[in-house]
Structures are given as structure tokens and as C-alpha cells.
Coordinates of C-alpha atoms and ligand atoms in Angstrom, one line a residue:
X30 CA 26.0 -6.0 10.9
X31 CA 26.3 -4.6 13.8
X32 CA 28.2 -1.2 14.6
X33 CA 31.6 -2.5 14.9
X34 CA 34.8 -0.1 14.7
X35 CA 37.7 -2.6 14.4
X36 CA 41.0 -2.0 15.7
X37 CA 44.7 -2.4 14.3
X38 CA 43.8 -5.7 15.9
X39 CA 41.4 -5.6 18.3
X40 CA 36.9 -5.3 16.9
X41 CA 35.4 -2.6 19.4
X42 CA 32.5 -2.1 20.9
X43 CA 30.9 1.5 21.7
X44 CA 28.6 1.7 24.6
X45 CA 27.0 5.6 25.1
X46 CA 24.0 6.8 27.5
X47 CA 21.8 9.9 26.9
X48 CA 21.0 12.3 28.7
X49 CA 18.1 15.0 27.5
X50 CA 16.4 18.1 29.4
X51 CA 13.3 18.3 28.2
X52 CA 11.8 22.5 28.8
X53 CA 8.5 21.0 30.4
X54 CA 5.2 22.8 29.1
X55 CA 3.5 24.2 31.4
X56 CA 1.7 28.4 31.7
X57 CA 4.4 29.3 34.9
X58 CA 7.8 28.4 35.9
X59 CA 8.9 24.9 37.4
X60 CA 8.5 26.4 41.1
X61 CA 7.8 31.1 40.2
X62 CA 4.5 32.7 38.4
X63 CA 6.3 34.3 35.7
X64 CA 5.9 33.1 32.0
X65 CA 7.4 30.7 30.8
X66 CA 6.9 32.2 26.6
X67 CA 9.6 31.6 24.5
X68 CA 11.6 34.5 22.5
X69 CA 10.6 37.4 25.4
X70 CA 12.4 40.3 25.7
X71 CA 15.0 39.3 28.2
X72 CA 14.4 39.9 32.1
X73 CA 10.6 40.3 31.4
X74 CA 10.0 37.7 32.1
X75 CA 11.2 36.9 35.6
X76 CA 10.7 36.7 39.0
X77 CA 12.0 37.8 42.2
X78 CA 12.4 34.5 43.0
X79 CA 13.7 33.9 39.2
X80 CA 16.5 36.7 39.7
X81 CA 17.9 34.8 43.7
X82 CA 16.6 37.6 45.2
X83 CA 16.4 37.0 48.9
X84 CA 13.9 35.4 51.1
X85 CA 12.1 34.3 48.1
X86 CA 10.3 30.8 48.8
X87 CA 10.0 28.4 45.4
X88 CA 5.9 27.5 45.3
X89 CA 6.2 23.9 43.6
X90 CA 3.2 24.1 40.1
X91 CA 1.7 20.9 39.6
X92 CA 0.8 21.2 36.1
X93 CA 4.5 20.7 35.7
X94 CA 4.6 17.5 37.9
X95 CA 2.1 16.4 36.3
X96 CA 3.4 16.9 33.6
X97 CA 6.1 14.1 34.5
X98 CA 4.1 11.8 35.3
X99 CA 2.6 11.4 32.0
X100 CA 5.9 11.6 30.1
X101 CA 7.4 9.1 32.5
X102 CA 3.9 7.1 32.1
X103 CA 4.6 7.3 27.6
X104 CA 8.3 5.8 28.4
X105 CA 6.5 3.0 30.9
X106 CA 8.5 3.9 34.0
X107 CA 7.7 3.4 37.6
X108 CA 6.1 6.9 38.9
X109 CA 8.0 7.6 43.0
X110 CA 5.4 9.0 45.8
X111 CA 8.1 9.7 47.0
X112 CA 11.0 12.7 45.5
X113 CA 12.2 14.8 47.2
X114 CA 14.4 17.9 45.8
X115 CA 17.9 18.9 46.3
X116 CA 19.9 21.9 45.7
X117 CA 22.8 22.3 43.1
X118 CA 25.2 23.7 44.5
X119 CA 27.1 25.6 41.4
X120 CA 28.6 29.5 40.7
X121 CA 27.5 30.8 38.0
X122 CA 26.5 33.8 36.2
X123 CA 23.4 32.2 34.9
X124 CA 22.2 30.8 38.1
X125 CA 21.5 34.1 40.6
X126 CA 20.7 31.5 42.7
X127 CA 23.8 29.8 43.0
X128 CA 22.4 26.5 43.3
X129 CA 20.0 25.0 41.3
X130 CA 16.7 23.2 42.2
X131 CA 16.6 19.3 41.0
X132 CA 16.4 15.8 42.4
X133 CA 19.2 13.4 43.3
X134 CA 18.6 10.8 45.0
X135 CA 14.6 10.9 44.3
X136 CA 13.6 11.3 41.9
X137 CA 9.7 11.7 40.6
X138 CA 10.3 8.5 38.1
X139 CA 12.4 6.1 37.9
X140 CA 12.9 2.7 35.8
X141 CA 12.0 2.4 32.2
X142 CA 12.3 2.0 28.9
X143 CA 11.5 2.9 24.9
X144 CA 11.9 0.6 22.0
X145 CA 13.5 1.4 19.1
X146 CA 14.4 -0.5 15.7
X147 CA 16.2 -0.1 13.0
X148 CA 17.9 -2.7 10.9
X149 CA 19.2 -4.9 12.7
X150 CA 15.5 -4.8 14.3
X151 CA 14.2 -3.5 18.1
X152 CA 16.3 -3.5 21.1
X153 CA 14.7 -1.1 24.1
X154 CA 17.1 1.2 25.8
X155 CA 16.8 1.5 29.3
X156 CA 16.2 4.8 30.9
X157 CA 17.1 4.7 34.9
X158 CA 15.0 8.3 35.3
X159 CA 13.7 11.3 34.6
X160 CA 14.0 14.1 37.0
X161 CA 12.2 17.0 37.7
X162 CA 14.4 20.6 38.2
X163 CA 14.7 24.2 37.3
X164 CA 16.9 25.4 34.1
X165 CA 19.8 27.9 34.9
X166 CA 18.8 32.1 32.4
X167 CA 21.1 32.6 29.2
X168 CA 24.7 34.2 29.4
X169 CA 24.9 36.0 26.2
X170 CA 28.1 36.7 25.3
X171 CA 27.6 37.7 21.5
X172 CA 25.7 40.5 22.5
X173 CA 29.2 42.7 23.4
X174 CA 32.9 42.9 22.9
X175 CA 33.8 42.6 26.7
X176 CA 30.6 42.1 28.9
X177 CA 28.3 39.0 28.8
X178 CA 25.1 39.8 29.5
X179 CA 22.1 37.8 30.8
X180 CA 19.0 36.9 30.4
X181 CA 17.2 35.1 33.4
X182 CA 13.0 34.8 31.2
X183 CA 15.0 30.8 30.8
X184 CA 15.7 31.1 34.6
X185 CA 13.2 28.5 36.4
X186 CA 11.6 26.7 34.2
X187 CA 10.6 23.8 34.7
X188 CA 13.0 21.0 33.1
X189 CA 12.4 16.8 32.6
X190 CA 15.5 15.5 32.9
X191 CA 15.5 11.7 31.2
X192 CA 18.3 9.1 31.5
X193 CA 19.5 6.2 29.7
X194 CA 21.5 3.4 30.7
X195 CA 24.5 3.3 29.0
X196 CA 22.3 0.8 26.3
X197 CA 22.9 2.0 23.6
X198 CA 24.7 0.1 20.6
X199 CA 25.0 2.6 17.2
X200 CA 24.9 6.2 16.2
X201 CA 21.5 5.2 14.7
X202 CA 20.4 3.3 18.5
X203 CA 21.4 6.9 19.4
X204 CA 18.7 8.0 16.5
X205 CA 16.6 6.8 17.1
X206 CA 16.1 7.0 20.8
X207 CA 16.0 10.7 20.7
X208 CA 13.5 10.2 18.1
X209 CA 11.1 8.3 19.7
X210 CA 11.6 10.0 23.3
X211 CA 11.1 13.1 20.6
X212 CA 7.6 12.1 19.4
X213 CA 6.5 10.4 22.9
X214 CA 6.9 14.0 24.3
X215 CA 4.8 15.3 21.3
X216 CA 2.4 13.8 21.7
X217 CA 1.9 13.6 25.1
X218 CA 2.5 17.0 25.3
X219 CA 5.1 17.3 27.5
X220 CA 7.7 18.6 25.5
X221 CA 7.3 20.3 22.5
X222 CA 10.8 18.5 21.3
X223 CA 12.0 22.0 19.3
X224 CA 16.0 21.2 19.4
X225 CA 16.6 23.9 17.3
X226 CA 15.0 26.8 20.1
X227 CA 16.7 24.8 22.6
X228 CA 13.7 23.1 24.7
X229 CA 15.0 19.7 24.0
X230 CA 18.9 19.6 24.4
X231 CA 20.8 16.3 24.4
X232 CA 24.2 15.1 26.6
X233 CA 25.7 12.6 25.0
X234 CA 27.7 10.3 26.8
X235 CA 29.6 8.5 25.1
X236 CA 32.3 5.0 25.7
X237 CA 33.6 2.1 24.3
X238 CA 34.9 -1.4 24.9
X239 CA 36.8 -4.2 23.0
X240 CA 33.7 -7.1 22.3
X241 CA 34.0 -9.4 24.8
X242 CA 34.6 -7.0 27.9
X243 CA 33.3 -6.9 31.0
X244 CA 32.2 -3.3 32.6
X245 CA 32.5 -0.3 31.2
X246 CA 35.6 2.0 30.5
X247 CA 35.8 6.1 31.3
X248 CA 33.4 7.2 29.8
X249 CA 33.1 10.6 27.5
X250 CA 30.3 13.7 27.7
X251 CA 29.4 15.5 24.8
X252 CA 27.6 18.0 26.1
X253 CA 24.2 19.9 24.1
X254 CA 24.5 18.3 21.2
X255 CA 21.1 19.6 19.3
X256 CA 19.8 18.0 16.8
X257 CA 19.1 13.8 16.4
X258 CA 22.4 14.2 13.2
X259 CA 25.0 16.3 15.3
X260 CA 24.4 13.6 17.6
X261 CA 24.6 10.5 15.7
X262 CA 28.2 11.9 14.0
X263 CA 29.1 12.7 17.7
X264 CA 29.3 9.9 18.8
X265 CA 30.8 8.5 15.6
X266 CA 33.7 11.3 16.4
X267 CA 33.7 11.0 19.9
X268 CA 33.4 7.1 19.7
X269 CA 36.5 6.9 17.0
X270 CA 38.4 9.5 18.9
X271 CA 38.8 6.7 22.2
X272 CA 39.2 3.4 19.4
X273 CA 42.3 5.9 18.4
X274 CA 43.7 6.7 21.7
X275 CA 43.1 3.3 22.8
X276 CA 45.1 2.0 19.5
X277 CA 48.1 4.1 20.4
X278 CA 48.2 3.1 23.4
X279 CA 46.8 6.5 25.9
X280 CA 44.4 5.7 28.0
X281 CA 40.8 8.3 28.1
X282 CA 40.2 10.9 29.9
X283 CA 36.6 11.1 31.5
X284 CA 36.0 15.2 30.9
X285 CA 33.2 16.7 28.7
X286 CA 33.7 17.7 25.4
X287 CA 32.3 19.7 22.8
X288 CA 30.7 19.1 19.5
X289 CA 32.8 20.9 16.7
X290 CA 30.0 19.8 13.7
X291 CA 32.1 22.3 11.4
X292 CA 35.2 20.7 12.0
X293 CA 34.3 17.3 12.0
X294 CA 35.8 16.3 16.1
X295 CA 34.9 17.0 19.8
X296 CA 36.9 19.4 21.8
X297 CA 37.8 19.3 25.8
X298 CA 35.7 21.8 27.7
X299 CA 36.6 21.5 31.0
X300 CA 37.8 18.1 33.1
X301 CA 36.4 15.6 35.1
X302 CA 39.6 15.0 37.2
X303 CA 38.7 18.1 39.8
X304 CA 35.2 18.0 38.9
X305 CA 33.3 19.8 41.3
X306 CA 31.5 19.4 44.1
X307 CA 27.9 20.0 43.7
X308 CA 27.0 19.3 47.5
X309 CA 23.9 18.6 47.3
X310 CA 21.0 18.7 50.1
X311 CA 17.1 18.0 50.7
X312 CA 16.6 21.6 50.0
X313 CA 14.4 23.2 53.0
X314 CA 11.9 25.2 51.4
X315 CA 11.1 22.3 49.5
X316 CA 8.6 19.2 51.7
X317 CA 8.9 15.6 50.1
X318 CA 6.5 15.5 47.8
X319 CA 4.1 12.9 48.1
X320 CA 1.9 11.3 45.3
X321 CA -1.9 9.3 46.0
X322 CA -2.2 6.3 43.9
X323 CA -5.6 7.7 43.1
X324 CA -3.3 11.0 41.3
X325 CA -1.3 9.4 39.8
X326 CA -4.0 7.3 38.4
X327 CA -5.9 9.9 37.5
X328 CA -3.2 10.9 35.0
X329 CA -3.1 8.0 33.6
X330 CA -6.4 7.2 32.7
X331 CA -6.6 10.4 30.8
X332 CA -3.2 9.8 28.9
X333 CA -3.2 10.4 25.0
X334 CA -2.7 8.3 22.4
X335 CA 1.1 6.7 21.9
X336 CA 2.7 6.1 19.3
X337 CA 2.4 2.6 19.2
X338 CA -1.1 2.6 20.1
X339 CA -2.1 4.2 17.5
X340 CA -0.1 2.1 15.1
X341 CA -1.5 -0.6 16.4
X342 CA -4.8 0.9 15.8
X343 CA -3.3 1.9 12.9
X344 CA -3.1 -1.5 11.2
X345 CA -6.0 -2.6 13.5
X346 CA -8.5 -0.8 11.7
X347 CA -7.4 0.8 9.1
X348 CA -5.8 -2.7 7.8
X349 CA -2.4 -1.1 7.2
X350 CA 1.3 -2.4 7.4
X351 CA 2.8 -2.4 10.1
X352 CA 5.5 -0.9 8.4
X353 CA 3.2 1.6 7.1
X354 CA 1.5 2.8 10.1
X355 CA 4.7 3.1 11.5
X356 CA 5.8 5.1 8.8
X357 CA 2.0 7.6 9.4
X358 CA 2.6 7.4 13.3
X359 CA 6.5 8.3 14.1
X360 CA 5.1 12.2 13.0
X361 CA 1.9 13.2 15.7
X362 CA 1.1 15.2 13.0
X363 CA 1.6 12.6 10.4
X364 CA -0.4 10.7 12.0
X365 CA -3.2 14.0 12.8
X366 CA -2.9 14.6 8.7
X367 CA -3.8 10.6 7.9
X368 CA -6.7 10.4 10.2
X369 CA -8.0 13.7 9.4
X370 CA -8.1 12.5 5.3
X371 CA -8.7 8.5 5.4
X372 CA -12.4 9.8 7.2
X373 CA -14.7 7.4 4.6
X374 CA -11.2 6.4 1.9
X375 CA -8.9 3.9 0.8
X376 CA -6.4 3.4 3.9
X377 CA -4.1 2.0 1.7
X378 CA -4.4 4.1 -1.3
X379 CA -4.6 7.9 0.8
X380 CA -1.8 6.4 3.7
X381 CA 0.6 5.5 0.1
X382 CA -0.4 9.8 -1.7
X383 CA 0.7 10.8 2.3
X384 CA 4.0 8.6 2.0
X385 CA 4.5 8.9 -1.9
X386 CA 3.5 12.4 -3.1
X387 CA 2.8 14.2 0.0
X388 CA 5.6 13.0 1.2
X389 CA 7.9 14.2 -1.3
X390 CA 6.6 17.2 -2.4
X391 CA 7.3 18.8 1.6
X392 CA 10.2 18.0 1.0
X393 CA 11.5 20.0 -2.1
X394 CA 9.5 22.8 -0.3
X395 CA 11.3 22.1 3.2
X396 CA 7.7 22.4 4.8
X397 CA 6.3 20.5 7.9
X398 CA 2.6 18.2 7.3
X399 CA 1.3 21.2 8.9
X400 CA 2.0 23.7 6.5
X401 CA 0.5 21.5 4.1
X402 CA -0.8 23.8 1.2
X403 CA -3.5 20.5 0.7
X404 CA -5.3 20.3 3.3
X405 CA -6.0 16.3 4.4
X406 CA -9.5 16.3 3.9
X407 CA -8.9 17.6 0.0
X408 CA -6.9 14.0 -0.1
X409 CA -8.2 12.4 0.9
X410 CA -11.3 14.0 -1.8
X411 CA -9.4 14.0 -4.4
X412 CA -9.0 9.3 -3.4
X413 CA -11.9 9.2 -3.1
X414 CA -12.5 10.6 -7.0
X415 CA -10.1 8.5 -8.1
X416 CA -12.2 5.0 -6.1
X417 CA -15.1 6.2 -7.7
X418 CA -13.4 6.8 -11.1
X419 CA -14.6 11.1 -11.5
X420 CA -10.5 10.6 -12.8
X421 CA -8.4 8.8 -13.2
X422 CA -4.8 7.5 -11.8
X423 CA -2.7 9.4 -13.8
X424 CA -5.2 12.5 -14.2
X425 CA -5.3 13.1 -10.2
X426 CA -1.4 13.2 -10.5
X427 CA -1.8 16.1 -12.6
X428 CA -4.8 17.7 -9.9
X429 CA -2.3 17.1 -6.6
X430 CA 0.1 19.1 -8.8
X431 CA -1.9 21.8 -8.7
X432 CA -3.7 22.3 -5.8
X433 CA 0.5 21.9 -4.0
X434 CA 0.1 25.3 -6.5
X435 CA -2.7 26.6 -5.7
X436 CA -4.8 25.1 -2.3
X437 CA -7.7 24.6 -4.0
X438 CA -9.9 21.3 -3.6
X439 CA -9.6 18.9 -5.6
X440 CA -13.2 19.3 -7.1
X441 CA -13.2 22.2 -7.4
X442 CA -9.8 21.7 -9.7
X443 CA -11.2 19.4 -12.4
X444 CA -14.5 21.2 -12.4
X445 CA -12.7 24.3 -13.6
X446 CA -10.4 22.1 -15.7
X447 CA -13.4 19.2 -17.7
X448 CA -10.9 16.9 -15.9
X449 CA -13.8 14.7 -15.6
X450 CA -13.1 10.7 -16.8
X451 CA -15.3 10.0 -19.8
X452 CA -17.3 7.2 -18.3
X453 CA -20.0 7.0 -20.8
X454 CA -19.7 4.9 -23.1
X455 CA -21.6 6.5 -26.4
X456 CA -18.6 9.0 -26.1
X457 CA -16.6 7.4 -25.7
X458 CA -16.7 4.5 -28.7
X459 CA -17.3 7.7 -30.8
X460 CA -13.3 8.8 -29.7
X461 CA -12.5 5.3 -31.1
X462 CA -14.7 5.1 -34.0
X463 CA -12.5 8.6 -35.2
X464 CA -9.2 7.4 -34.0
X465 CA -10.0 4.4 -36.6
X466 CA -11.3 5.1 -39.3
X467 CA -8.4 8.2 -39.2
X468 CA -5.7 5.1 -39.5
X469 CA -7.3 2.0 -41.3
X470 CA -3.8 1.5 -42.2
X471 CA -3.6 0.5 -39.4
X472 CA -6.6 -0.6 -38.6
X473 CA -5.4 -3.6 -41.8
X474 CA -2.0 -4.4 -39.7
X475 CA -3.8 -5.1 -36.7
X476 CA -6.7 -7.9 -38.8
X477 CA -3.2 -9.3 -40.4
X478 CA -2.1 -10.5 -37.5
X479 CA 0.0 -7.0 -35.7
X480 CA -1.4 -7.2 -32.1
X481 CA 0.6 -5.1 -31.4
X482 CA -0.6 -2.1 -32.3
X483 CA -3.5 -2.4 -30.7
X484 CA -1.4 -0.5 -27.7
X485 CA -0.8 2.5 -30.3
X486 CA -4.7 3.1 -30.8
X487 CA -5.5 2.8 -27.0
X488 CA -2.3 5.2 -26.9
X489 CA -3.9 6.8 -29.7
X490 CA -7.6 7.6 -27.3
X491 CA -5.5 8.2 -25.2
X492 CA -4.0 11.0 -26.2
X493 CA -7.5 12.4 -27.7
X494 CA -9.2 12.4 -25.0
X495 CA -6.3 14.2 -22.8
X496 CA -6.0 11.0 -20.6
X497 CA -9.8 11.7 -19.0
X498 CA -11.0 7.3 -20.4
X499 CA -10.5 5.5 -18.1
X500 CA -7.6 2.8 -20.0
X501 CA -9.1 0.0 -19.1
X502 CA -12.1 0.9 -20.6
X503 CA -10.9 2.4 -23.3
X504 CA -9.0 -1.5 -24.1
X505 CA -12.8 -2.6 -23.9
X506 CA -14.2 -0.8 -26.5
X507 CA -11.3 -1.0 -28.4
X508 CA -12.4 -4.6 -28.3
X509 CA -15.6 -4.2 -29.3
X510 CA -15.9 -2.1 -31.7
X511 CA -12.1 -4.0 -33.8
X512 CA -14.3 -7.4 -34.0
X513 CA -16.4 -5.4 -35.3
X514 CA -14.8 -4.6 -38.2
X515 CA -14.7 -7.2 -40.6
Ligands
LIG1 MN1 20.4 18.3 34.4

């Protein structure tokens, strides 16, 4: 069932679009040479330009342009060879110039899309545009009882604002869109995608309409929702609030609201009825940005592999299912880990160990895969030891636990603990013979037709050998030994 909100008499659908600000990965800011490093001493990374001193001229950072083009290609979008920087004028303490340099009329990228998959199937979410702009500084309200502190380290950091079309129809789709977008910018290394550090920030546009109604009703913009989970929550809550308003005969005001995750509500921030007039105009200090086909083509040729391409390759080269490949590529670190681990190993087994035991262990310890105590090569080696019959699958689980705790390689652990599978049939026969001799009464019962007891014997044999015997081999040899006994 698709996402619907049932009112008293009407069924409603969600109409949602996301505006996402992505901080560009670059050494220096988009129009100044100041560093973009996160977490520095306040105001130590602000040039005169960033601090709004008069007479400073912006110089466009080519790296930021390149990052926008890369991202645009990753979003299946059109790269515009002609784009223009505009001034968006408004007053705020963390914006000392009194305007933000952005792109309104001619963005660098337009008309892209992302394919998202939910339980409903696959849908295309359109992307209207990606434009290049500068970030504002930070106002800090909680350092002094009556004063606001200003930190301009962030002022002038390059941002890509990525605006989707209002194509999203469920909170799940919004979540998937955001995850997919984050995964794309991470693969491309154009933005680190860390929502909790604010390097990726999401504004959510929400409206609702009765099923079948054309056009759009007034939308509410929920500002700065900063995790995938919160985005999905905020949409759900805001959509229900709007349905309740309409159902009770009221109107929805076009306004900006804030999501309060603790009280599970959205609250008004400012009304768009007296929306600011930003007085956009082309920045006289910056000429239009003109790109050549060669320049764009060169970037396209050197683009790293994207998640979709990697998925297709994993399916083709390793024979993985679409589902498994999709999980492994959804996060770049996981994909890299798999590629490291799979070298020379059975791909399906490696994938299963990663998605099963490793994910569970990492989840339990709240570690990301790049912090995994088990190195990719070692997990691969563990799978190799199972494939070669050096250890049994059961012993492998034990070795895995020790690897988690100690970070040691599986071969060292198997050596130290003497866990090697016994494959020498003389040795195995010796163990079987011993177990049979200690249980002659049960052997007689088997001979009398109580076949079920064979399972019990296998269990005993495994116990005596501490699981080091291959159960298939144990079974075969047990049959052989039993047939010898008359
Ligand atoms: Mn913006």
C-alpha cells in the first residue's frame, strides 16, 4: 500500500520536495583563500572578505566549480556552460556583507534525477537544480547570557544547494532520496555528508492534497532537519498537521516552521506572507561562469565509480544478487571493505559474513565499518579457511568472535588455539572407534534398527573432537565403522 492519510471523508496524499545544502569538500573557501577545516578556533579561518570588510574582491575557487560539475554528473543532470552569480540581499549577524553570493537565475547544474527504491518499488525523483553559493557564519546563542557570539569560520565555505522537484510521495521515499544523495556525494568525494556536523543540511517542503486533485496547495518549509530519521519524522508530522487543518475547515499558511523532535511537532518560525524581498541581482564583482565542453568532458572521464555502476559490477563480476550488491554499495566504506575482503575468496560467502555476522557485531558496538576491529583482509582469510576446509563453519564463528575481541588474524588464532579441522581420516577413525567402544550398548541398538542413534553418535564425535572434525566426513566414517561391526 502506498502512503495515504485517511481523513474523515477524504484520502490525502503527500507532496514533498527537499532542498539540501551540501558543504563542498575543498581546501579553501569558494571566494577566498581561508581554510575550510571543521572545528578550528573561532574566527581563525576568516579572511577579510569572509568577514565583510569593504573593498574585498571575491575570486572563484575552481575546485568548487569542479565539485559541482562532478555532483551534477552523479545526479544525471545537465551541466550548464553558462551560469551567473547573484547577490541575495538580507541582513543577519552571521552575514557581515549583507548579502549571500548564490546563483538564482542561471544555476551551474539543472534537470537531474535520482532513482529511489522503497518497498513500493523504484521511482524517479526529479532534481530541479544544483547551484553554487557561499555558506554563512555561525551565530552562537548559548555562550553568553545576553550576547550572541559570531564565528566566521564557516562564512564563505562553498555550498551546493540541491533542490528536488516535489516528486516525493512518502516519508520513506524522502529518506531513501536523502540516503542515496548522501551516498553519491560521498562516492564522488564532493561532500562528506555528515549531517550531525552540519556539512549536509536538509530543508523539507511539505504540502498535502486530496487524491486526484491537480496542482499544489500551499507548502510549508520545515527548516534544518538534520538526520534521515528526523526528515522522515518531520514529514509525517507536518503532513498530518496539514490534513487535520483542512479536515477541520481551516487553511494551511505558507510559512517556515521548525521541527521539534522532542515534542514531535513543527512550530512556526516566520511567515512567508511578509517574506523578505532579497533583491537578487547579478554580482558585479563576478563575471558569468563559462565552461567549455572539453572541461566538462574531462571531469566526466575522470569521475570515480558511482554506487549504481559499482552495483552492476558486483553483480557481473562476483555473481551477487541485486539485493546483496545493493546493500554492499549503499555505503562507500562497506563497498571498499567488501572489495578488499573478496580478493581470491568466494564472493557470496564474503558478502554473507559482512552482511550477517560483521554488521551485527558492528551494530552492537556502535562502530562504523571503517572502525571494524576485523580488517577486511582477515575476514577474507577467514572465509578462505572455511572454503579450504582448514576450519569448520562452526569453528569459524568462534574464530570470528576472537577476531572481534583481539583484532588478530584468523590464521594466528587457529594456530594458537589449535582449532584446525582434523582431516586426517586415521585420526578421525581413532576418535570414532573410541566413542563406539565406550557405547557398545548403543551400537547394539543401532544394529537392532534404531537408526536415529547415528545422529547421537555424530554429536558425540563432534564433542570429543571439540568441533574440529568435518561433520560430513565424520558421518561417512561412522557409517564405515558401523558396517564393519557385526
Ligand atoms: Mn541556499
